[in-house]
PDB file of C-alpha atoms in Angstrom:
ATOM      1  CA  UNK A1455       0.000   0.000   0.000  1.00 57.00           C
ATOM      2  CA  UNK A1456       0.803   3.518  -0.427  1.00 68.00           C
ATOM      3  CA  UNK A1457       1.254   6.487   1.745  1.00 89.00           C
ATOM      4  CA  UNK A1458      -1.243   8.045  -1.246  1.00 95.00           C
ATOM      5  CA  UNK A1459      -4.826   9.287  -0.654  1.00 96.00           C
ATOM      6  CA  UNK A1460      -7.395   8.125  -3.157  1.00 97.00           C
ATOM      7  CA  UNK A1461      -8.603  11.316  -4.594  1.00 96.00           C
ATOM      8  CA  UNK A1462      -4.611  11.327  -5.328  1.00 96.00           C
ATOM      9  CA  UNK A1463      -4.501   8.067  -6.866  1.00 97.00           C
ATOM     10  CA  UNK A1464      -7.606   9.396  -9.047  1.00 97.00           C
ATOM     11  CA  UNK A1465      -5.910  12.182 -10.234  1.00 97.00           C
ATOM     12  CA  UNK A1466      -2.865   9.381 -11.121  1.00 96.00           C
ATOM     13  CA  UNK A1467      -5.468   8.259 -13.880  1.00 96.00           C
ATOM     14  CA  UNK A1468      -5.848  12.201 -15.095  1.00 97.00           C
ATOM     15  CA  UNK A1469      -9.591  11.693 -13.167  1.00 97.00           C
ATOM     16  CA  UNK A1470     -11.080  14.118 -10.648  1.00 95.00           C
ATOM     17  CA  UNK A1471     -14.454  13.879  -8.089  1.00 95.00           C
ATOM     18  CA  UNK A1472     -16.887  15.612  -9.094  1.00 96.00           C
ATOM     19  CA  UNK A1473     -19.262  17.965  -6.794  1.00 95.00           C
ATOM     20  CA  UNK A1474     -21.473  15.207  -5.576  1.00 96.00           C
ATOM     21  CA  UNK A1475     -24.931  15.420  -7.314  1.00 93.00           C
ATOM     22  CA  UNK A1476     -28.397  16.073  -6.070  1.00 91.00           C
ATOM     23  CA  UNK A1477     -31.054  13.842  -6.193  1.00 91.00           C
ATOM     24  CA  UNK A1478     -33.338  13.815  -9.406  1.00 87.00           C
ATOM     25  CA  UNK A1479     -36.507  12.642  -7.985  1.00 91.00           C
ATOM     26  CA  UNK A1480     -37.861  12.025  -3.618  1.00 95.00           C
ATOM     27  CA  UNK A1481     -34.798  10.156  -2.367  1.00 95.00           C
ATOM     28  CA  UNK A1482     -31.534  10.914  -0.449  1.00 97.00           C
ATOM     29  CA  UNK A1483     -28.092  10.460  -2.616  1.00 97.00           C
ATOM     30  CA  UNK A1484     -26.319   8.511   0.385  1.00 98.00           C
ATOM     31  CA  UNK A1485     -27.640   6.904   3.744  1.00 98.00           C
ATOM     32  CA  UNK A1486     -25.397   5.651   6.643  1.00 98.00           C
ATOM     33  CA  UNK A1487     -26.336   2.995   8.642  1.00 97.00           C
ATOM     34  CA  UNK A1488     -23.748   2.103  11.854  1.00 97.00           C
ATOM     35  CA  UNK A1489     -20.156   2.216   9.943  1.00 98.00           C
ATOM     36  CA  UNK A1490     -22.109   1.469   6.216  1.00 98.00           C
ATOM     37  CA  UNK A1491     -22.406   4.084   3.748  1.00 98.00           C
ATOM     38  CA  UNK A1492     -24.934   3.000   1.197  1.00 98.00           C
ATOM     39  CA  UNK A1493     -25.110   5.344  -2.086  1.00 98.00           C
ATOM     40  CA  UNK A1494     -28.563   5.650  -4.569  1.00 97.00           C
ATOM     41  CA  UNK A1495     -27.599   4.957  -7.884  1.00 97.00           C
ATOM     42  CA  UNK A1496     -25.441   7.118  -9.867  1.00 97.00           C
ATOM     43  CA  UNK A1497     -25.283   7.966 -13.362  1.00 97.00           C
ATOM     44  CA  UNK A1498     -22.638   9.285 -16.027  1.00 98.00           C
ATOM     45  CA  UNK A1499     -23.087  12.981 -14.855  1.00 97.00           C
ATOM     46  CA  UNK A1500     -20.388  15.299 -15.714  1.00 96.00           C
ATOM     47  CA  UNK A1501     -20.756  19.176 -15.200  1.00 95.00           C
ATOM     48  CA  UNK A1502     -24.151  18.761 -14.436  1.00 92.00           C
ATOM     49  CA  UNK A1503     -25.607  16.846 -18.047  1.00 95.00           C
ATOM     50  CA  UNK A1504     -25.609  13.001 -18.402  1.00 97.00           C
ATOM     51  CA  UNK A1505     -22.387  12.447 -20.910  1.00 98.00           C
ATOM     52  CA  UNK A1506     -23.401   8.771 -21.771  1.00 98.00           C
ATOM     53  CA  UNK A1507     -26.575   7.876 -23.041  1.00 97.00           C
ATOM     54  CA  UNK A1508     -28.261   4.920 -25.197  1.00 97.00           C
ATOM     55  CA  UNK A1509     -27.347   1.686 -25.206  1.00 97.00           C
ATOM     56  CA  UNK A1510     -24.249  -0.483 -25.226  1.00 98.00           C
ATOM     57  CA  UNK A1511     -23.603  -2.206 -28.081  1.00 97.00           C
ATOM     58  CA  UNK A1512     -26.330  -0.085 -29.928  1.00 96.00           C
ATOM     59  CA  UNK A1513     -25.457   3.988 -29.940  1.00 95.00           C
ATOM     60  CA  UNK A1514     -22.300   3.152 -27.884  1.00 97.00           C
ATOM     61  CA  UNK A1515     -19.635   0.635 -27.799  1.00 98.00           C
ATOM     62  CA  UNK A1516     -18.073  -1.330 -25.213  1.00 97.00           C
ATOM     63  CA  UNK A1517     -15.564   1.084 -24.488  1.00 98.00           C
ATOM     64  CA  UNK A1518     -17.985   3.559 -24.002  1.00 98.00           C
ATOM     65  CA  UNK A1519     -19.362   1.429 -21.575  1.00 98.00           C
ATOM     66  CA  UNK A1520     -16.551   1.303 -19.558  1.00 98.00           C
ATOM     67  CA  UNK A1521     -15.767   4.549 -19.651  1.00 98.00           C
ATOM     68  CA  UNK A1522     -20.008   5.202 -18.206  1.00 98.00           C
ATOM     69  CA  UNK A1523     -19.053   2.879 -16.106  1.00 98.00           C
ATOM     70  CA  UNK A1524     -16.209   4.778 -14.618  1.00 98.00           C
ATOM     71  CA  UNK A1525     -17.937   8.350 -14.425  1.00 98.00           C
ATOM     72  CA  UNK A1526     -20.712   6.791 -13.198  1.00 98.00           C
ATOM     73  CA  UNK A1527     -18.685   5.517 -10.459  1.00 98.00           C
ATOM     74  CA  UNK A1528     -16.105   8.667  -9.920  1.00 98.00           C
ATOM     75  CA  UNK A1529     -20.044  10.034  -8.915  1.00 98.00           C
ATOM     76  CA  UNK A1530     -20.715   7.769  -6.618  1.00 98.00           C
ATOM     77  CA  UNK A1531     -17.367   7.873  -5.070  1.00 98.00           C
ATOM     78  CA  UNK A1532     -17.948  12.076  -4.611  1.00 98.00           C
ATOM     79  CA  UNK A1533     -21.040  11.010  -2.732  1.00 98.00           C
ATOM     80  CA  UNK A1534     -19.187   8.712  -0.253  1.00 98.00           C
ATOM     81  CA  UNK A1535     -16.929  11.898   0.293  1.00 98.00           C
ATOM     82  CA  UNK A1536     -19.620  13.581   0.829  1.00 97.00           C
ATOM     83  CA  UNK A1537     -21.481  11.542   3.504  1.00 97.00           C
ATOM     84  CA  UNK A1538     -18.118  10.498   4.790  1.00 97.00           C
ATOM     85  CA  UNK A1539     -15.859  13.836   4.991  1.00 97.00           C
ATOM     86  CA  UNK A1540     -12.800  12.247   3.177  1.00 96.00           C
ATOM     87  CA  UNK A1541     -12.230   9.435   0.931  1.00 97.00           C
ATOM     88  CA  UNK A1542      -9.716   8.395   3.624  1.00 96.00           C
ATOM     89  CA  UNK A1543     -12.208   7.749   5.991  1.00 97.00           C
ATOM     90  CA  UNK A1544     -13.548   4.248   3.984  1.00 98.00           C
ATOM     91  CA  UNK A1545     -11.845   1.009   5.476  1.00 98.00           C
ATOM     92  CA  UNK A1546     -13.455  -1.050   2.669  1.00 98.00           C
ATOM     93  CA  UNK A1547     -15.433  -0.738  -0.261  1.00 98.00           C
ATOM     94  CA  UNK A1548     -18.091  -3.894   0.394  1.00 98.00           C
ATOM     95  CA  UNK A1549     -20.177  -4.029  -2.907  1.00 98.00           C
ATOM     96  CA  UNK A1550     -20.696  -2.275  -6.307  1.00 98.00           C
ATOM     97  CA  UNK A1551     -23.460  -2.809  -7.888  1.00 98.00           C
ATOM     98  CA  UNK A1552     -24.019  -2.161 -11.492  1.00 98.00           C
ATOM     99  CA  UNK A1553     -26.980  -1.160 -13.893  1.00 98.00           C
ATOM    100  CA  UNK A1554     -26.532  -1.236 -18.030  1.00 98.00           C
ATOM    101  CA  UNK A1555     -28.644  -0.155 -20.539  1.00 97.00           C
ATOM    102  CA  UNK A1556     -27.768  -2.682 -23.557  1.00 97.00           C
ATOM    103  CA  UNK A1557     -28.551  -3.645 -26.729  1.00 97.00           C
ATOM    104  CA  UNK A1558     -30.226  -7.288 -27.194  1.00 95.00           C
ATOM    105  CA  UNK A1559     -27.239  -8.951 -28.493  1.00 95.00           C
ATOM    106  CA  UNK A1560     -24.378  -7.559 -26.248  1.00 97.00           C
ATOM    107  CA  UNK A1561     -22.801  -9.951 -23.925  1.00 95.00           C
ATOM    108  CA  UNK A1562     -19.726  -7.846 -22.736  1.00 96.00           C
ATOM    109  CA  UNK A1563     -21.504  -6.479 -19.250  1.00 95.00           C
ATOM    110  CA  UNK A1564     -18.471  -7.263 -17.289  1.00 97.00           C
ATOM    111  CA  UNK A1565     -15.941  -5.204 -18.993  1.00 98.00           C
ATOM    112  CA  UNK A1566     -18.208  -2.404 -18.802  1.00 98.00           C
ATOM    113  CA  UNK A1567     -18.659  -2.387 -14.998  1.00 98.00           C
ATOM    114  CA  UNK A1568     -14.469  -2.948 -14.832  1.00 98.00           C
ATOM    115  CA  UNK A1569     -15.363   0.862 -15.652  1.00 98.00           C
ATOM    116  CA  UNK A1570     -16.016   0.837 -12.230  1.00 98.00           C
ATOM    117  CA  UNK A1571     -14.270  -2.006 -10.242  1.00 98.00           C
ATOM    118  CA  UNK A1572     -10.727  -0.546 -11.923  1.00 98.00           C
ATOM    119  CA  UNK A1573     -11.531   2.831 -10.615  1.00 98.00           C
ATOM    120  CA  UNK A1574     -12.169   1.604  -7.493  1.00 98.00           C
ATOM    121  CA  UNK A1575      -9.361  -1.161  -7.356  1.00 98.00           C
ATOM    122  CA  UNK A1576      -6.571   2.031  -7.914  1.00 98.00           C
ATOM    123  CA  UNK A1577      -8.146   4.591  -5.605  1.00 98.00           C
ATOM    124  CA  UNK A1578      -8.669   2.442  -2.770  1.00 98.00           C
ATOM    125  CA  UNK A1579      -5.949  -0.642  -3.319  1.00 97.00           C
ATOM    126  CA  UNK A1580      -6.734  -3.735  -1.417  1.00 97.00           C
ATOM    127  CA  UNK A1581      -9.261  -1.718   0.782  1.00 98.00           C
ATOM    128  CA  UNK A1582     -11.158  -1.641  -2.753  1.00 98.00           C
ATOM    129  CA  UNK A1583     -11.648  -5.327  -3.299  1.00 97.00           C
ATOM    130  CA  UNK A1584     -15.380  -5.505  -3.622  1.00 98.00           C
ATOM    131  CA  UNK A1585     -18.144  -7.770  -4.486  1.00 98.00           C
ATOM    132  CA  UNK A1586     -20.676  -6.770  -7.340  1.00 98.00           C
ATOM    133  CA  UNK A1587     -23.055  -7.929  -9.448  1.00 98.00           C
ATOM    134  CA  UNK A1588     -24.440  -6.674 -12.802  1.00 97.00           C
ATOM    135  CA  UNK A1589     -27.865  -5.959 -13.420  1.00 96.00           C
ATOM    136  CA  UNK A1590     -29.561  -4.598 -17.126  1.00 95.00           C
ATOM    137  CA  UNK A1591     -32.578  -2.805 -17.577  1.00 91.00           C
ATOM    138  CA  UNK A1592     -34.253  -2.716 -20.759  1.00 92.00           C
ATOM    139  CA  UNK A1593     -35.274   1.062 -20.374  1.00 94.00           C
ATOM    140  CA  UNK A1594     -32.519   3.455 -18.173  1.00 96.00           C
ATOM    141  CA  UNK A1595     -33.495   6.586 -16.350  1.00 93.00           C
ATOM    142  CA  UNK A1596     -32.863   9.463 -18.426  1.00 95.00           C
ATOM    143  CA  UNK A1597     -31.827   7.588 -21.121  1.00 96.00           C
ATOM    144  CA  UNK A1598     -28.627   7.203 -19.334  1.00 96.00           C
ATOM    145  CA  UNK A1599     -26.300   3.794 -19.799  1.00 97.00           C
ATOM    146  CA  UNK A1600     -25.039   3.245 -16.729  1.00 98.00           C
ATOM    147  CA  UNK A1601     -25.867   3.544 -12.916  1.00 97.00           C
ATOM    148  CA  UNK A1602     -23.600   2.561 -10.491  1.00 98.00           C
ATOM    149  CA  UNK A1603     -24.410   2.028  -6.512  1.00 98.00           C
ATOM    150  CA  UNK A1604     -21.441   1.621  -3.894  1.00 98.00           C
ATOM    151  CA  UNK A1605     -21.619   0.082  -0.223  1.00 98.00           C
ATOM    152  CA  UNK A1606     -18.666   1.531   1.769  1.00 98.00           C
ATOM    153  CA  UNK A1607     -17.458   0.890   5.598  1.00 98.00           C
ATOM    154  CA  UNK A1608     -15.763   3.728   7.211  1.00 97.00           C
TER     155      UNK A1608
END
């Protein structure tokens, strides 16, 4: 392990947080529960207008997907900060959970979400080993092609 912070170890990848956003409909962005911050689901925002949307494998390629993936993850991550104070403050991110919008035929969900679970790996080393799981909706909110939702212990 390093003697590095995370938000450092973001900016290794030429990647910043953004401002954490606000809710888009009657729900709270993050919850804590005893030492568990528990994030809503985050999508590809970047200065304030989704940068990703369609569908994988459709209007956007895999790539693409990880790359959704990632923002929509560097999002969730500012809301941890947010409900946490620092970054430094997480012993262990616990789960990531991941929702794609993709086309019919495309099979490569996992490399998408690595969007995600690389991002996380880097910033938080072994305190980012995670589990996860993938889900897929047929229609996304917003039109947007990825949502991401992060379980962190602090």
């Amino acid at each position: 392990m390093t003697d590095k912070t995370p938000e450092q170890r973001i900016a290794e990848l030429g990647l910043a947080l953004p401002p954490a956003a606000g809710a888009v409909a009657n729900y709270v962005p993050w919850a804590i529960i005893g030492n568990l911050v528990m994030t809503s689901g985050n999508l590809p925002w970047r200065d304030g207008k989704l940068a990703y949307v369609g569908k994988i494998g459709r209007e956007l390629s895999g790539e693409d997907g990880y790359l959704s993936c990632q923002l929509s993850c560097l999002n969730a991550l500012a809301q941890i900060k947010e409900a946490a104070g620092e970054l430094s403050r997480v012993k262990r991110i616990v789960r990531l959970e991941g929702v794609l919008g993709v086309a019919d035929d495309f099979k490569d969900h996992p490399n998408c979400l690595n969007g995600a679970s690389d991002l996380i790996n880097t910033a938080f080393e072994d305190k980012g080993r995670h589990t996860r799981m993938i889900y897929t909706n047929p229609v996304m909110p917003l039109d947007c092609t990825s949502l991401v939702v992060l379980y962190a212990e602090i």
